[in-house]
C-alpha cells in the first residue's frame, strides 16, 4: 500500500455535506457550494499517473451510461487505494488548478471525478470552465526593506491596536479583524534543523531556499492544527517551547501564511499562543481562496520570507 502525506479532510467534509443534499434530491445551499469552490482551489489531489520523459500518462474512467470520460482524483491515499489502479500508475499530487487545465486542454475529457469509490463528486467541464483562479493583482512594489531594516522592525513591533482588538468584546467581528491585520506587522517562530554557521550575520539569518526551516504549529488533543503567530517578541517568548526544537523568528507575510494554512489542510491561525490564544478559524481564511482580499500586505515586506532572526 502506497503512502503520501496528502490530506484534504476539510474538502472531504464539504463533499459529504453536498452528497447528503444530492441524495435527498435537494439543491445544496449557496454557502456550501461557495465553500466547496474555495476548498477545491486550495486542494492538492492525487491522480493515478506516471511520467515517461516529458509526457504525463494518467488513468481515466468512463461512465457506463453516458460514455463520458473523467479524470479520477483522490483526496488522500486511503481513497486512492480503494480504486482499481492499473499497474505502473502511482499517486501523483498536483494542485486542483493544474487538473482543471488538463481537462480544459483535452477535448476528450468531460470533467473530474473526486473519490469515485467513496463520497464521490463529479465536476463537469462546464463547472470547471467557470472557475476563476486569477489572483488579485499585486500592488506596485516599493523599495523593499533591507535585512537590517526587517530585523529592526522584528525587534520592535508591538501592535497595540491589534492586541486591544483581540482582547475586546467585539473580537469575533472578522471583518474588523482583517482591517486591524492590514495595519499590523506580526511575527512568527520558525523551527530549524540545519546549521546556521554560514547563514547568519549580526543575528540575521539568510534562509535562502528555505531548506531545513519549518513553520511552527500547534495541535490540540482533538487534532485541531493551528499555525502560531505573535504580536510582539514578549508574546512569542511566552509560547510553549519544545526543548528538543531550535527556534528563530520571522516577520509574517500574512497572505502567504494564510495560503500555507489552507493548502496544508490546517484549521486556522492562533495569535499569541499561551497568552491571548486568539484563533482565526479556517472558515474565516477561506474567503481568500474565493478571491477576497482579506488583508493588504505592505509591498515593502516582499523579501521578509527570505530572512529570519535569532531569538
Short mmCIF file of N, CA and C in Angstrom, two decimals, residues 52-183:
data_model
loop_
_atom_site.label_atom_id
_atom_site.label_comp_id
_atom_site.label_asym_id
_atom_site.label_seq_id
_atom_site.Cartn_x
_atom_site.Cartn_y
_atom_site.Cartn_z
N UNK A 52 6.74 9.63 -18.32
CA UNK A 52 7.59 8.99 -19.32
C UNK A 52 8.30 10.10 -20.07
N UNK A 53 9.47 10.45 -19.57
CA UNK A 53 10.17 11.61 -20.12
C UNK A 53 9.39 12.87 -19.79
N UNK A 54 9.03 13.63 -20.81
CA UNK A 54 8.25 14.85 -20.61
C UNK A 54 6.75 14.61 -20.68
N UNK A 55 6.36 13.35 -20.85
CA UNK A 55 4.94 13.02 -21.01
C UNK A 55 4.37 12.50 -19.70
N UNK A 56 3.21 13.04 -19.33
CA UNK A 56 2.49 12.55 -18.15
C UNK A 56 1.38 11.62 -18.62
N UNK A 57 1.50 10.36 -18.25
CA UNK A 57 0.47 9.37 -18.57
C UNK A 57 -0.43 9.19 -17.35
N UNK A 58 -1.74 9.32 -17.54
CA UNK A 58 -2.63 9.21 -16.39
C UNK A 58 -3.85 8.37 -16.74
N UNK A 59 -4.40 7.78 -15.69
CA UNK A 59 -5.55 6.90 -15.82
C UNK A 59 -6.83 7.73 -15.88
N UNK A 60 -7.80 7.28 -16.62
CA UNK A 60 -9.10 7.94 -16.67
C UNK A 60 -10.19 6.91 -16.43
N UNK A 61 -11.41 7.38 -16.20
CA UNK A 61 -12.54 6.47 -16.03
C UNK A 61 -13.66 6.88 -16.99
N UNK A 62 -14.42 5.88 -17.42
CA UNK A 62 -15.51 6.14 -18.37
C UNK A 62 -16.84 5.76 -17.74
N UNK A 63 -17.81 6.68 -17.80
CA UNK A 63 -19.13 6.41 -17.26
C UNK A 63 -19.87 5.44 -18.20
N UNK A 64 -20.40 4.36 -17.64
CA UNK A 64 -21.06 3.34 -18.46
C UNK A 64 -22.28 3.88 -19.16
N UNK A 65 -23.10 4.68 -18.47
CA UNK A 65 -24.36 5.14 -19.05
C UNK A 65 -24.16 6.19 -20.14
N UNK A 66 -23.23 7.11 -19.92
CA UNK A 66 -23.07 8.24 -20.84
C UNK A 66 -21.84 8.12 -21.73
N UNK A 67 -20.91 7.22 -21.32
CA UNK A 67 -19.63 7.06 -22.00
C UNK A 67 -18.76 8.32 -21.90
N UNK A 68 -19.11 9.20 -20.95
CA UNK A 68 -18.27 10.35 -20.69
C UNK A 68 -16.98 9.91 -19.99
N UNK A 69 -15.90 10.63 -20.29
CA UNK A 69 -14.59 10.30 -19.71
C UNK A 69 -14.22 11.34 -18.66
N UNK A 70 -13.81 10.85 -17.49
CA UNK A 70 -13.46 11.74 -16.38
C UNK A 70 -12.05 11.44 -15.87
N UNK A 71 -11.45 12.46 -15.29
CA UNK A 71 -10.17 12.34 -14.62
C UNK A 71 -10.45 11.93 -13.18
N UNK A 72 -9.99 10.74 -12.73
CA UNK A 72 -10.26 10.32 -11.35
C UNK A 72 -9.23 10.94 -10.39
N UNK A 73 -9.71 11.68 -9.41
CA UNK A 73 -8.84 12.31 -8.43
C UNK A 73 -9.23 11.86 -7.03
N UNK A 74 -8.24 11.88 -6.13
CA UNK A 74 -8.46 11.33 -4.80
C UNK A 74 -7.94 12.30 -3.74
N UNK A 75 -8.72 12.41 -2.66
CA UNK A 75 -8.37 13.36 -1.61
C UNK A 75 -7.20 12.89 -0.75
N UNK A 76 -6.95 11.58 -0.70
CA UNK A 76 -5.89 11.04 0.15
C UNK A 76 -5.56 9.62 -0.31
N UNK A 77 -4.53 9.07 0.27
CA UNK A 77 -4.08 7.76 -0.17
C UNK A 77 -5.09 6.67 0.17
N UNK A 78 -5.87 6.87 1.21
CA UNK A 78 -6.90 5.90 1.58
C UNK A 78 -7.94 5.77 0.47
N UNK A 79 -8.39 6.91 -0.05
CA UNK A 79 -9.35 6.89 -1.15
C UNK A 79 -8.69 6.35 -2.42
N UNK A 80 -7.43 6.71 -2.64
CA UNK A 80 -6.69 6.24 -3.82
C UNK A 80 -6.63 4.71 -3.83
N UNK A 81 -6.35 4.12 -2.67
CA UNK A 81 -6.16 2.68 -2.58
C UNK A 81 -7.47 1.89 -2.71
N UNK A 82 -8.61 2.57 -2.62
CA UNK A 82 -9.90 1.90 -2.84
C UNK A 82 -10.15 1.63 -4.33
N UNK A 83 -9.46 2.40 -5.19
CA UNK A 83 -9.74 2.36 -6.62
C UNK A 83 -8.90 1.28 -7.31
N UNK A 84 -9.39 0.80 -8.41
CA UNK A 84 -8.67 -0.19 -9.20
C UNK A 84 -7.62 0.54 -10.04
N UNK A 85 -6.39 0.56 -9.51
CA UNK A 85 -5.30 1.30 -10.16
C UNK A 85 -4.52 0.35 -11.07
N UNK A 86 -4.34 0.73 -12.31
CA UNK A 86 -3.60 -0.09 -13.25
C UNK A 86 -2.13 -0.19 -12.85
N UNK A 87 -1.48 -1.28 -13.23
CA UNK A 87 -0.07 -1.49 -12.92
C UNK A 87 0.78 -0.34 -13.47
N UNK A 88 1.71 0.10 -12.66
CA UNK A 88 2.64 1.13 -13.10
C UNK A 88 2.18 2.55 -12.80
N UNK A 89 0.93 2.71 -12.38
CA UNK A 89 0.42 4.05 -12.06
C UNK A 89 0.59 4.32 -10.57
N UNK A 90 1.02 5.51 -10.24
CA UNK A 90 1.31 5.88 -8.86
C UNK A 90 0.52 7.13 -8.48
N UNK A 91 0.34 7.40 -7.18
CA UNK A 91 -0.37 8.62 -6.77
C UNK A 91 0.49 9.86 -7.01
N UNK A 92 0.08 10.69 -7.91
CA UNK A 92 0.81 11.92 -8.22
C UNK A 92 0.02 13.12 -7.69
N UNK A 93 0.58 13.92 -6.78
CA UNK A 93 -0.14 15.07 -6.26
C UNK A 93 0.08 16.32 -7.11
N UNK A 94 -1.03 16.97 -7.48
CA UNK A 94 -0.98 18.23 -8.20
C UNK A 94 -2.06 19.15 -7.65
N UNK A 95 -1.86 20.45 -7.81
CA UNK A 95 -2.88 21.42 -7.40
C UNK A 95 -4.12 21.26 -8.27
N UNK A 96 -5.27 21.56 -7.69
CA UNK A 96 -6.53 21.42 -8.42
C UNK A 96 -6.52 22.26 -9.71
N UNK A 97 -5.92 23.43 -9.65
CA UNK A 97 -5.85 24.28 -10.84
C UNK A 97 -5.15 23.57 -12.00
N UNK A 98 -4.13 22.77 -11.68
CA UNK A 98 -3.43 22.02 -12.73
C UNK A 98 -4.36 21.00 -13.39
N UNK A 99 -5.20 20.36 -12.58
CA UNK A 99 -6.13 19.37 -13.13
C UNK A 99 -7.18 20.03 -14.02
N UNK A 100 -7.67 21.19 -13.59
CA UNK A 100 -8.64 21.91 -14.41
C UNK A 100 -8.04 22.24 -15.77
N UNK A 101 -6.79 22.67 -15.76
CA UNK A 101 -6.10 22.99 -17.02
C UNK A 101 -5.98 21.75 -17.89
N UNK A 102 -5.67 20.61 -17.27
CA UNK A 102 -5.55 19.36 -18.03
C UNK A 102 -6.87 19.01 -18.71
N UNK A 103 -7.97 19.14 -17.98
CA UNK A 103 -9.28 18.80 -18.54
C UNK A 103 -9.64 19.74 -19.69
N UNK A 104 -9.44 21.02 -19.48
CA UNK A 104 -9.85 22.00 -20.48
C UNK A 104 -8.99 21.94 -21.74
N UNK A 105 -7.79 21.39 -21.62
CA UNK A 105 -6.92 21.25 -22.80
C UNK A 105 -7.14 19.93 -23.53
N UNK A 106 -7.94 19.03 -22.95
CA UNK A 106 -8.18 17.72 -23.55
C UNK A 106 -9.65 17.64 -23.98
N UNK A 107 -9.90 17.72 -25.25
CA UNK A 107 -11.27 17.73 -25.77
C UNK A 107 -12.00 16.42 -25.49
N UNK A 108 -11.24 15.36 -25.20
CA UNK A 108 -11.86 14.06 -24.95
C UNK A 108 -12.21 13.85 -23.48
N UNK A 109 -11.86 14.80 -22.64
CA UNK A 109 -12.12 14.67 -21.20
C UNK A 109 -13.33 15.53 -20.83
N UNK A 110 -14.28 14.93 -20.12
CA UNK A 110 -15.54 15.62 -19.81
C UNK A 110 -15.59 16.21 -18.41
N UNK A 111 -14.56 15.96 -17.61
CA UNK A 111 -14.59 16.55 -16.27
C UNK A 111 -13.71 15.80 -15.30
N UNK A 112 -13.97 16.04 -14.02
CA UNK A 112 -13.19 15.47 -12.91
C UNK A 112 -14.14 14.68 -12.02
N UNK A 113 -13.65 13.55 -11.52
CA UNK A 113 -14.45 12.71 -10.62
C UNK A 113 -13.63 12.50 -9.35
N UNK A 114 -14.08 13.08 -8.25
CA UNK A 114 -13.33 13.00 -6.99
C UNK A 114 -13.84 11.84 -6.16
N UNK A 115 -12.91 11.00 -5.69
CA UNK A 115 -13.21 9.84 -4.82
C UNK A 115 -14.31 8.94 -5.38
N UNK A 116 -14.10 8.35 -6.55
CA UNK A 116 -15.16 7.54 -7.18
C UNK A 116 -15.62 6.36 -6.35
N UNK A 117 -14.81 5.90 -5.38
CA UNK A 117 -15.20 4.73 -4.58
C UNK A 117 -15.73 5.14 -3.20
N UNK A 118 -15.80 6.43 -2.91
CA UNK A 118 -16.26 6.88 -1.59
C UNK A 118 -17.41 7.84 -1.73
N UNK A 119 -17.42 8.91 -0.91
CA UNK A 119 -18.38 10.00 -1.10
C UNK A 119 -17.92 10.77 -2.33
N UNK A 120 -18.43 10.37 -3.49
CA UNK A 120 -17.87 10.87 -4.75
C UNK A 120 -18.50 12.19 -5.15
N UNK A 121 -17.76 12.91 -5.99
CA UNK A 121 -18.25 14.19 -6.50
C UNK A 121 -17.78 14.35 -7.94
N UNK A 122 -18.71 14.29 -8.91
CA UNK A 122 -18.33 14.58 -10.30
C UNK A 122 -18.42 16.08 -10.57
N UNK A 123 -17.43 16.60 -11.28
CA UNK A 123 -17.39 18.01 -11.65
C UNK A 123 -17.24 18.07 -13.17
N UNK A 124 -18.28 18.52 -13.85
CA UNK A 124 -18.27 18.50 -15.30
C UNK A 124 -17.53 19.70 -15.88
N UNK A 125 -17.20 19.58 -17.15
CA UNK A 125 -16.39 20.59 -17.84
C UNK A 125 -16.97 22.00 -17.71
N UNK A 126 -18.29 22.14 -17.82
CA UNK A 126 -18.90 23.47 -17.73
C UNK A 126 -18.63 24.12 -16.38
N UNK A 127 -18.71 23.32 -15.33
CA UNK A 127 -18.43 23.83 -13.98
C UNK A 127 -16.98 24.29 -13.88
N UNK A 128 -16.06 23.48 -14.40
CA UNK A 128 -14.63 23.80 -14.33
C UNK A 128 -14.29 25.03 -15.16
N UNK A 129 -14.98 25.20 -16.28
CA UNK A 129 -14.72 26.35 -17.15
C UNK A 129 -15.05 27.66 -16.45
N UNK A 130 -16.05 27.63 -15.58
CA UNK A 130 -16.50 28.85 -14.91
C UNK A 130 -15.64 29.23 -13.71
N UNK A 131 -14.74 28.37 -13.27
CA UNK A 131 -13.91 28.68 -12.11
C UNK A 131 -12.87 29.73 -12.48
N UNK A 132 -12.65 30.64 -11.55
CA UNK A 132 -11.69 31.73 -11.77
C UNK A 132 -10.53 31.56 -10.79
N UNK A 133 -9.34 31.34 -11.33
CA UNK A 133 -8.16 31.15 -10.49
C UNK A 133 -7.26 32.39 -10.47
N UNK A 134 -7.70 33.46 -11.11
CA UNK A 134 -6.87 34.67 -11.14
C UNK A 134 -6.77 35.26 -9.75
N UNK A 135 -5.52 35.51 -9.32
CA UNK A 135 -5.30 36.13 -8.02
C UNK A 135 -5.40 37.64 -8.16
N UNK A 136 -5.64 38.28 -7.00
CA UNK A 136 -5.66 39.73 -7.02
C UNK A 136 -4.31 40.27 -7.49
N UNK A 137 -4.34 41.24 -8.37
CA UNK A 137 -3.08 41.80 -8.87
C UNK A 137 -2.32 42.47 -7.74
N UNK A 138 -1.03 42.15 -7.58
CA UNK A 138 -0.25 42.77 -6.51
C UNK A 138 -0.06 44.26 -6.77
N UNK A 139 -0.03 45.04 -5.68
CA UNK A 139 0.22 46.46 -5.85
C UNK A 139 1.66 46.68 -6.32
N UNK A 140 1.87 47.81 -6.93
CA UNK A 140 3.21 48.12 -7.43
C UNK A 140 4.19 48.17 -6.27
N UNK A 141 5.27 47.43 -6.36
CA UNK A 141 6.19 47.27 -5.24
C UNK A 141 6.99 48.54 -5.00
N UNK A 142 7.11 48.89 -3.71
CA UNK A 142 8.03 49.94 -3.31
C UNK A 142 9.40 49.31 -3.11
N UNK A 143 10.38 50.15 -2.81
CA UNK A 143 11.71 49.62 -2.49
C UNK A 143 11.59 48.75 -1.25
N UNK A 144 11.92 47.45 -1.36
CA UNK A 144 11.72 46.55 -0.21
C UNK A 144 12.66 46.88 0.94
N UNK A 145 12.22 46.52 2.14
CA UNK A 145 13.07 46.70 3.32
C UNK A 145 14.33 45.84 3.20
N UNK A 146 15.44 46.36 3.68
CA UNK A 146 16.67 45.58 3.73
C UNK A 146 16.57 44.60 4.89
N UNK A 147 17.50 43.64 4.93
CA UNK A 147 17.53 42.67 6.02
C UNK A 147 17.70 43.38 7.37
N UNK A 148 18.53 44.41 7.39
CA UNK A 148 18.78 45.14 8.64
C UNK A 148 17.52 45.88 9.09
N UNK A 149 16.79 46.46 8.14
CA UNK A 149 15.54 47.15 8.48
C UNK A 149 14.48 46.16 8.97
N UNK A 150 14.44 44.98 8.35
CA UNK A 150 13.50 43.96 8.78
C UNK A 150 13.80 43.51 10.21
N UNK A 151 15.07 43.35 10.55
CA UNK A 151 15.43 42.94 11.91
C UNK A 151 15.02 44.01 12.93
N UNK A 152 15.21 45.27 12.57
CA UNK A 152 14.83 46.35 13.48
C UNK A 152 13.32 46.34 13.72
N UNK A 153 12.56 46.09 12.65
CA UNK A 153 11.10 46.00 12.78
C UNK A 153 10.73 44.79 13.63
N UNK A 154 11.37 43.65 13.36
CA UNK A 154 11.10 42.42 14.10
C UNK A 154 11.30 42.63 15.60
N UNK A 155 12.36 43.32 15.97
CA UNK A 155 12.71 43.52 17.38
C UNK A 155 11.78 44.50 18.08
N UNK A 156 11.07 45.35 17.32
CA UNK A 156 10.36 46.46 17.96
C UNK A 156 8.84 46.44 17.79
N UNK A 157 8.29 45.49 17.03
CA UNK A 157 6.83 45.52 16.81
C UNK A 157 6.08 45.36 18.13
N UNK A 158 4.92 46.04 18.21
CA UNK A 158 4.09 45.93 19.41
C UNK A 158 2.62 45.67 19.07
N UNK A 159 2.11 46.24 17.97
CA UNK A 159 0.73 46.00 17.52
C UNK A 159 -0.30 46.25 18.62
N UNK A 160 -0.19 47.38 19.29
CA UNK A 160 -1.05 47.68 20.43
C UNK A 160 -2.53 47.72 20.04
N UNK A 161 -2.83 48.27 18.86
CA UNK A 161 -4.23 48.35 18.42
C UNK A 161 -4.80 46.95 18.19
N UNK A 162 -4.03 46.07 17.56
CA UNK A 162 -4.49 44.70 17.32
C UNK A 162 -4.69 43.97 18.64
N UNK A 163 -3.76 44.12 19.57
CA UNK A 163 -3.88 43.46 20.88
C UNK A 163 -5.15 43.93 21.58
N UNK A 164 -5.40 45.23 21.52
CA UNK A 164 -6.61 45.77 22.14
C UNK A 164 -7.86 45.16 21.51
N UNK A 165 -7.83 44.99 20.18
CA UNK A 165 -8.98 44.42 19.49
C UNK A 165 -9.22 42.97 19.90
N UNK A 166 -8.18 42.13 19.86
CA UNK A 166 -8.40 40.70 20.13
C UNK A 166 -8.79 40.46 21.59
N UNK A 167 -8.57 41.44 22.45
CA UNK A 167 -8.98 41.33 23.85
C UNK A 167 -10.33 42.00 24.12
N UNK A 168 -10.95 42.56 23.07
CA UNK A 168 -12.19 43.29 23.23
C UNK A 168 -13.40 42.37 23.06
N UNK A 169 -14.58 42.88 23.42
CA UNK A 169 -15.81 42.10 23.28
C UNK A 169 -16.23 41.92 21.83
N UNK A 170 -15.71 42.78 20.94
CA UNK A 170 -16.10 42.71 19.52
C UNK A 170 -15.11 41.88 18.69
N UNK A 171 -14.30 41.07 19.36
CA UNK A 171 -13.21 40.39 18.64
C UNK A 171 -13.68 39.26 17.72
N UNK A 172 -14.98 38.98 17.69
CA UNK A 172 -15.49 37.96 16.76
C UNK A 172 -15.91 38.56 15.42
N UNK A 173 -15.75 39.87 15.29
CA UNK A 173 -16.05 40.53 14.02
C UNK A 173 -14.82 40.42 13.12
N UNK A 174 -14.82 39.39 12.25
CA UNK A 174 -13.62 39.12 11.46
C UNK A 174 -13.37 40.18 10.39
N UNK A 175 -14.42 40.86 9.96
CA UNK A 175 -14.20 41.94 9.01
C UNK A 175 -13.34 43.03 9.64
N UNK A 176 -13.65 43.38 10.89
CA UNK A 176 -12.84 44.37 11.61
C UNK A 176 -11.45 43.80 11.90
N UNK A 177 -11.39 42.52 12.19
CA UNK A 177 -10.09 41.90 12.45
C UNK A 177 -9.15 42.06 11.27
N UNK A 178 -9.66 41.77 10.06
CA UNK A 178 -8.79 41.83 8.89
C UNK A 178 -8.36 43.27 8.58
N UNK A 179 -9.17 44.23 8.95
CA UNK A 179 -8.74 45.63 8.84
C UNK A 179 -7.58 45.87 9.80
N UNK A 180 -7.71 45.38 11.02
CA UNK A 180 -6.63 45.51 12.00
C UNK A 180 -5.36 44.82 11.52
N UNK A 181 -5.51 43.63 10.95
CA UNK A 181 -4.34 42.88 10.47
C UNK A 181 -3.63 43.62 9.34
N UNK A 182 -4.41 44.29 8.50
CA UNK A 182 -3.81 45.04 7.39
C UNK A 182 -2.94 46.18 7.90
N UNK A 183 -3.24 46.67 9.11
CA UNK A 183 -2.47 47.77 9.68
C UNK A 183 -1.43 47.28 10.69
#
